[in-house]
mmCIF file of C-alpha atoms in Angstrom:
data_model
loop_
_atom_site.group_PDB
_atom_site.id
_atom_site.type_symbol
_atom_site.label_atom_id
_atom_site.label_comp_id
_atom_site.label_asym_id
_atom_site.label_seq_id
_atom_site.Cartn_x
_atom_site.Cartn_y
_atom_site.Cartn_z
ATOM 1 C CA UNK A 19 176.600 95.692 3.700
ATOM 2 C CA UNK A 20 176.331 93.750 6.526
ATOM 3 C CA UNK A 21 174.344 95.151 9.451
ATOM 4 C CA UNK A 22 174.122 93.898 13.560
ATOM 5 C CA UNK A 23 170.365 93.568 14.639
ATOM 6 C CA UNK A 24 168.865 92.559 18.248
ATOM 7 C CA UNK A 25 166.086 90.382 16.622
ATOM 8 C CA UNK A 26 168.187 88.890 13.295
ATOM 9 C CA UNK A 27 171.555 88.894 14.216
ATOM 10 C CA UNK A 28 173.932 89.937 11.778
ATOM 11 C CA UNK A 29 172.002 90.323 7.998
ATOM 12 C CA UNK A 30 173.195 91.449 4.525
ATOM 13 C CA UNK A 31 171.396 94.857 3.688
ATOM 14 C CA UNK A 32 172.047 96.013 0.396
ATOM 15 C CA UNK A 33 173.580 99.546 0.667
ATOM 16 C CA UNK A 34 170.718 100.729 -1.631
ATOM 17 C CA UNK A 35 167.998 99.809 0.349
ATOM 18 C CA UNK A 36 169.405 102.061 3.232
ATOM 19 C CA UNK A 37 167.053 104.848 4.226
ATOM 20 C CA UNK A 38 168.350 108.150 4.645
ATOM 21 C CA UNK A 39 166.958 110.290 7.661
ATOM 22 C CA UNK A 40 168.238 113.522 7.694
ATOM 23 C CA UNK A 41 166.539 114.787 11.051
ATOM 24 C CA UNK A 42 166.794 111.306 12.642
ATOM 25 C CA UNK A 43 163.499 110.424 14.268
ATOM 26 C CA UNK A 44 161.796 112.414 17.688
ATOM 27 C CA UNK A 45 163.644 111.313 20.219
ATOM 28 C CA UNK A 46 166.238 109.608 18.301
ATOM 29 C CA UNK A 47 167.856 112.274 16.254
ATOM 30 C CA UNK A 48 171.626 110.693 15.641
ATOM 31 C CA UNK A 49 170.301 107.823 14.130
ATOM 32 C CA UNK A 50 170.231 109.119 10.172
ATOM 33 C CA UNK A 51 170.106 105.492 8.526
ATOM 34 C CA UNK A 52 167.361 103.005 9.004
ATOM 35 C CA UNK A 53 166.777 99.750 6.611
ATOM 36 C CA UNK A 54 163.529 98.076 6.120
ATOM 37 C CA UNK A 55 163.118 94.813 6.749
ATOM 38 C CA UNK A 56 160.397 93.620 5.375
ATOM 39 C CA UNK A 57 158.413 90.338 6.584
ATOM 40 C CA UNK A 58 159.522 87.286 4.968
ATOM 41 C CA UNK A 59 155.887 86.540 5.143
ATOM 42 C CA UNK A 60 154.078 88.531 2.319
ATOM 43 C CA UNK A 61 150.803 88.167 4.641
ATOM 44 C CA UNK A 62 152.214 89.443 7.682
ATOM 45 C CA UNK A 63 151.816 93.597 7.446
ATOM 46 C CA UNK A 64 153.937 93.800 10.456
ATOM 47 C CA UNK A 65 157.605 94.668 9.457
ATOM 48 C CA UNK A 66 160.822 95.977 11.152
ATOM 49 C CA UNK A 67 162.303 99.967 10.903
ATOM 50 C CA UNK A 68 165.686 99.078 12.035
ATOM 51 C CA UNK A 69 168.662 101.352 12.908
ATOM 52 C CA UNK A 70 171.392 100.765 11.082
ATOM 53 C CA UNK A 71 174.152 101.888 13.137
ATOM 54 C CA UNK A 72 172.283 100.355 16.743
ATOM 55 C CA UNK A 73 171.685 96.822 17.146
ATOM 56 C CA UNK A 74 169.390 97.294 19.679
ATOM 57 C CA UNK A 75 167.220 100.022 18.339
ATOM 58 C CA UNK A 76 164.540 98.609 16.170
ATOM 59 C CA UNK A 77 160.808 99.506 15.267
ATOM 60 C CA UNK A 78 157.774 97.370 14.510
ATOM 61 C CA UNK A 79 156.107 99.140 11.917
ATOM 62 C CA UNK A 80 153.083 98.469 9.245
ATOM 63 C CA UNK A 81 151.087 99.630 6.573
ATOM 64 C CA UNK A 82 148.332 101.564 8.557
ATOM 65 C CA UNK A 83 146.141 101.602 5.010
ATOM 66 C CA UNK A 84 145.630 97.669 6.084
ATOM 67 C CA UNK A 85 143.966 98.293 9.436
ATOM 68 C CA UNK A 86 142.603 102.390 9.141
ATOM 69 C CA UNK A 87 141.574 102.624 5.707
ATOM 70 C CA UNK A 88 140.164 105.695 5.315
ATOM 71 C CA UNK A 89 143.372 107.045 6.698
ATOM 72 C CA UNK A 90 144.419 110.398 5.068
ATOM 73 C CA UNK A 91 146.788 113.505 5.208
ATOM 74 C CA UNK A 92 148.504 116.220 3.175
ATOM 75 C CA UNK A 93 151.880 115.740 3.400
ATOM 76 C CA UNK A 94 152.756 118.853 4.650
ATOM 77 C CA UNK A 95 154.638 121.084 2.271
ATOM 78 C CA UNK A 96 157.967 121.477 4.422
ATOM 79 C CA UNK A 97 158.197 117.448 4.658
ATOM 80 C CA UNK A 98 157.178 117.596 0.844
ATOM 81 C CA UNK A 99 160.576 119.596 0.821
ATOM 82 C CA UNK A 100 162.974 117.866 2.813
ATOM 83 C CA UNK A 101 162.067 114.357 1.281
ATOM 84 C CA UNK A 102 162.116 115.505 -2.477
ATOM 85 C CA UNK A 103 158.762 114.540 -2.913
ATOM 86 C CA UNK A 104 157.449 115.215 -6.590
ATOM 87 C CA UNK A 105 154.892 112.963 -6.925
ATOM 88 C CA UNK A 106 152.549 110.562 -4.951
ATOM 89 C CA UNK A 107 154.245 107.374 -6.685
ATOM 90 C CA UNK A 108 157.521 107.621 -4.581
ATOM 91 C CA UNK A 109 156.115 107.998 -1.450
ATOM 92 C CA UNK A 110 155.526 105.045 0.925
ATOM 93 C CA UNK A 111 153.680 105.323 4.443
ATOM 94 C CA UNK A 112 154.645 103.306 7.001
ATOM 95 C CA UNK A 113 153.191 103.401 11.234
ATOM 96 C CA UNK A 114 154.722 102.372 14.132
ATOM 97 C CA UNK A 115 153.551 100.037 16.421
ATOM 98 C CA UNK A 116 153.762 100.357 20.014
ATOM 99 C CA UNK A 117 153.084 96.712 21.410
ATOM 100 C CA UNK A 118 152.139 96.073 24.803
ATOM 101 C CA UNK A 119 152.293 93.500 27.436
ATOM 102 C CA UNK A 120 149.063 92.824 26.225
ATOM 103 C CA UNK A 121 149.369 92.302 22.886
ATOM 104 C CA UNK A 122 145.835 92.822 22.134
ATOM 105 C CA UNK A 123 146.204 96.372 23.360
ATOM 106 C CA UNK A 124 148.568 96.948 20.597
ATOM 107 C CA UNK A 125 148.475 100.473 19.279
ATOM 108 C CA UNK A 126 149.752 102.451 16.166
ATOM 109 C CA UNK A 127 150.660 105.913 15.676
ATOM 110 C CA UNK A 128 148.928 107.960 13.341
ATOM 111 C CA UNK A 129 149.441 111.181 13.789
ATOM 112 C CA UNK A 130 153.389 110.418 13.546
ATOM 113 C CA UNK A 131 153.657 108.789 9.920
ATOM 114 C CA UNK A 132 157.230 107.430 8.681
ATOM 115 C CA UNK A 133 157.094 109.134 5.009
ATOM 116 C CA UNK A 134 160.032 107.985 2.782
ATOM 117 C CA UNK A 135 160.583 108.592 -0.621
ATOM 118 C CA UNK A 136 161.670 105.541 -2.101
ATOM 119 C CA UNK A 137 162.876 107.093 -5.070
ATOM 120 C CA UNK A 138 165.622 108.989 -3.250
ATOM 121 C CA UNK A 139 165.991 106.557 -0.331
ATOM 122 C CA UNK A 140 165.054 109.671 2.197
ATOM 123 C CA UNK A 141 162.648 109.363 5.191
ATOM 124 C CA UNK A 142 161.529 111.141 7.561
ATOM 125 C CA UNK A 143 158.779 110.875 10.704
ATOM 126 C CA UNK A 144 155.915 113.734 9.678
ATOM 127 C CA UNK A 145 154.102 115.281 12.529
ATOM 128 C CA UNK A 146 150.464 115.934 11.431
ATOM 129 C CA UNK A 147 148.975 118.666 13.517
ATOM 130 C CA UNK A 148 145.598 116.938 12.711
ATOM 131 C CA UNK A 149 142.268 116.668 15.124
ATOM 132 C CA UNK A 150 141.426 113.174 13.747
ATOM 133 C CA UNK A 151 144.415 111.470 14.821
ATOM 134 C CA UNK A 152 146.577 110.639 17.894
ATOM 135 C CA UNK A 153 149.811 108.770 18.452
ATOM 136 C CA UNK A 154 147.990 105.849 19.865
ATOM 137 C CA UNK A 155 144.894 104.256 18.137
ATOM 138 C CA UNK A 156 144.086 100.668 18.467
ATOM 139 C CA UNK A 157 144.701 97.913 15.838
ATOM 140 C CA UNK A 158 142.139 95.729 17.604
ATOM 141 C CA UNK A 159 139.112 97.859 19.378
ATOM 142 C CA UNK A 160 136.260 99.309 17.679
ATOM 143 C CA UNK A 161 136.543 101.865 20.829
ATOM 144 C CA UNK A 162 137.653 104.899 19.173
ATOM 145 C CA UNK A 163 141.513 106.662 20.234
ATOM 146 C CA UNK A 164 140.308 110.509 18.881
ATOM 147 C CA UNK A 165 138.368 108.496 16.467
ATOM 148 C CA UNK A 166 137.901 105.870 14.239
ATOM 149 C CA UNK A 167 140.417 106.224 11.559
ATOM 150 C CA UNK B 12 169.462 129.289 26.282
ATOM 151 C CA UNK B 13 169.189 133.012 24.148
ATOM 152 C CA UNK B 14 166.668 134.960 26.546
ATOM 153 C CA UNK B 15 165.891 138.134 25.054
ATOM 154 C CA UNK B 16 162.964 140.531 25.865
ATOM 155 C CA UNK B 17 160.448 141.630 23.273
ATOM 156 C CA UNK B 18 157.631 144.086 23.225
ATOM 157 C CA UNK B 19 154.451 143.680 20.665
ATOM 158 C CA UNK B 20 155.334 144.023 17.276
ATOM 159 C CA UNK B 21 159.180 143.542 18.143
ATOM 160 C CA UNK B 22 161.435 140.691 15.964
ATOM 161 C CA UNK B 23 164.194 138.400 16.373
ATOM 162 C CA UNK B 24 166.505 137.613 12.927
ATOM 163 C CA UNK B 25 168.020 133.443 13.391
ATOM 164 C CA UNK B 26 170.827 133.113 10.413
ATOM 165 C CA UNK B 27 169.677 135.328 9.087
ATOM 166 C CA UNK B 28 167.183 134.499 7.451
ATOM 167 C CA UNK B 29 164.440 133.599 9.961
ATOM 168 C CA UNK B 30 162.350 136.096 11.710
ATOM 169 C CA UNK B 31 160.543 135.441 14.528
ATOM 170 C CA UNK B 32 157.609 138.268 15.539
ATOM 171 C CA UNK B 33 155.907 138.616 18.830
ATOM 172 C CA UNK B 34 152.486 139.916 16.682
ATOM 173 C CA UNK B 35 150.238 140.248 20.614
ATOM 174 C CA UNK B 36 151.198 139.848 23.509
ATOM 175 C CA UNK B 37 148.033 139.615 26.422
ATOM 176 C CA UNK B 38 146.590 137.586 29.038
ATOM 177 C CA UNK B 39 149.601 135.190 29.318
ATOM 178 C CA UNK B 40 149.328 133.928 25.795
ATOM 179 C CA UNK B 41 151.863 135.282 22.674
ATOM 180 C CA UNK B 42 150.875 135.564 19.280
ATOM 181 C CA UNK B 43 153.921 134.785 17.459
ATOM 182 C CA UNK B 44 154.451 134.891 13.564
ATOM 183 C CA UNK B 45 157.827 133.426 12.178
ATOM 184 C CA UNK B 46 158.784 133.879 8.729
ATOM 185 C CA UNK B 47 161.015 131.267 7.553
ATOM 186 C CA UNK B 48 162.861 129.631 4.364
ATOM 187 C CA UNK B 49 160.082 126.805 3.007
ATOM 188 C CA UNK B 50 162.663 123.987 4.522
ATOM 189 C CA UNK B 51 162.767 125.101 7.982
ATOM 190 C CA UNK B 52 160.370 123.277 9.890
ATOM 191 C CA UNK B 53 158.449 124.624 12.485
ATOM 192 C CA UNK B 54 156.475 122.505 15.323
ATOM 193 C CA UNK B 55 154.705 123.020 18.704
ATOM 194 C CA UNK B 56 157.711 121.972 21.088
ATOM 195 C CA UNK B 57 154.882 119.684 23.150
ATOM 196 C CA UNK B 58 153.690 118.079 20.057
ATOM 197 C CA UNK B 59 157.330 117.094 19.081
ATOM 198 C CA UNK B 60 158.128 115.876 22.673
ATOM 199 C CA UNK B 61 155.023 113.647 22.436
ATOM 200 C CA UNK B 62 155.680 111.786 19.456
ATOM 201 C CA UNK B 63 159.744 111.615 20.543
ATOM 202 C CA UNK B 64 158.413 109.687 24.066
ATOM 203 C CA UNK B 65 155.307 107.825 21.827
ATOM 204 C CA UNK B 66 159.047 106.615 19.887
ATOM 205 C CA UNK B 67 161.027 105.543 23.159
ATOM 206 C CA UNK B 68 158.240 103.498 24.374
ATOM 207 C CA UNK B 69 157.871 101.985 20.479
ATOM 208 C CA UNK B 70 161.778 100.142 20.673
ATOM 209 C CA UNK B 71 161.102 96.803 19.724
ATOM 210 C CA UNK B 72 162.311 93.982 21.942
ATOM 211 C CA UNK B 73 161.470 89.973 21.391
ATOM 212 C CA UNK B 74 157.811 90.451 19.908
ATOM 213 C CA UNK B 75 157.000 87.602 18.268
ATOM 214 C CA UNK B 76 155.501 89.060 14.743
ATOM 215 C CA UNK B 77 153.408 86.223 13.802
ATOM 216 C CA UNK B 78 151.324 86.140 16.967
ATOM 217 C CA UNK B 79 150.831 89.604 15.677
ATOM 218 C CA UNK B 80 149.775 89.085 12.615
ATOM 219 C CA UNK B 81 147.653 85.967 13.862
ATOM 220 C CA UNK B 82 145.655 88.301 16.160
ATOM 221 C CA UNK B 83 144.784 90.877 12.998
ATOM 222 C CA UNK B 84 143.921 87.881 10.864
ATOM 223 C CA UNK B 85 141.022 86.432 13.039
#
């Protein structure tokens, strides 16, 4: 199916690779279907969480195992629920990046993972009531946000 | 907004299906204990609003992802 993006335009999204999220996301709770586009670059972990039904909203996101990792959670068992979660396998994490002016101040949220089972093509933004981690730790600086990941 | 008084020990039933307790009640703070269906999902409101603003400030516009990834790489 054919989408409308800010940053590509109009591109062909396969309907199966559209991600259902039930609750929406914090803040954006109408928006139930996001696809992933990933970078056409296989080195570049930085990829796109976009909205399906608004152009405009779109979400840097990455693979926060690349820059943090010892990252590490329980899923917690309500999420576990909602997302249909059986096993490890069909779970994939993904972070979003909050980019800055400064570009080198470039943060990631970690205590907000985007959880989707891509077995079932459901996702869903898990709040971790965790002391280790915060919604903005840097990609760059050894200076600890609530910690080195 | 529902605004409904409650003593210690007192309950509210949502649907229900969810109960919600007020278990002590002293010194400004509430104890409450809610007893709900393993799919309901229950959050501290402030901890909800934080990551919904942390996700308004995230909406990508223009970044250009290989200066990005350039920056990780060196």
């Amino acid at each position: 199916m054919k989408i409308n993006t800010a940053n590509f335009g109009e591109i062909d999204i396969d309907e199966s690779k559209i991600i259902e999220f039930k609750d929406g996301i914090p803040g954006f709770e109408d928006e139930k279907q996001f696809a992933i586009i990933l970078n056409e670059d296989p080195e570049n972990p930085f990829h796109y969480l976009q909205a399906v039904d608004n152009s405009e909203l779109s979400f840097i996101i990455m693979n926060p195992f690349d820059v943090f990792p010892k990252y590490d959670f329980e899923i917690p068992k309500v999420s576990k629920e909602k997302l249909g979660i059986e096993n490890e396998k069909q779970v994939i994490v993904y972070t979003i990046v909050v980019v800055p002016e400064n570009i080198e101040k470039m943060t990631t949220n970690l205590q907000g993972p985007i959880i989707i089972n891509t077995d079932k093509k459901k996702g869903k933004q898990v709040i971790l009531d965790d002391d280790r981690y915060g919604i903005k730790h840097f990609l760059f600086s050894k200076d600890p946000v609530k910690g080195d990941a | 907004m529902l605004i409904l008084t409650r003593k210690k020990n007192e309950s509210i039933i949502i649907d229900g299906n969810i109960e919600v307790k007020i278990v002590e009640c002293e010194d400004g703070r509430v104890k409450i204990g809610i007893e709900a269906p393993k799919n309901i999902e229950i959050l501290r409101k402030e901890l909800y609003d934080k990551i919904g603003s942390e996700n308004k400030t995230a909406v990508s516009k223009n970044i250009n992802l290989t200066d990005m990834k350039n920056l990780l790489k060196k």
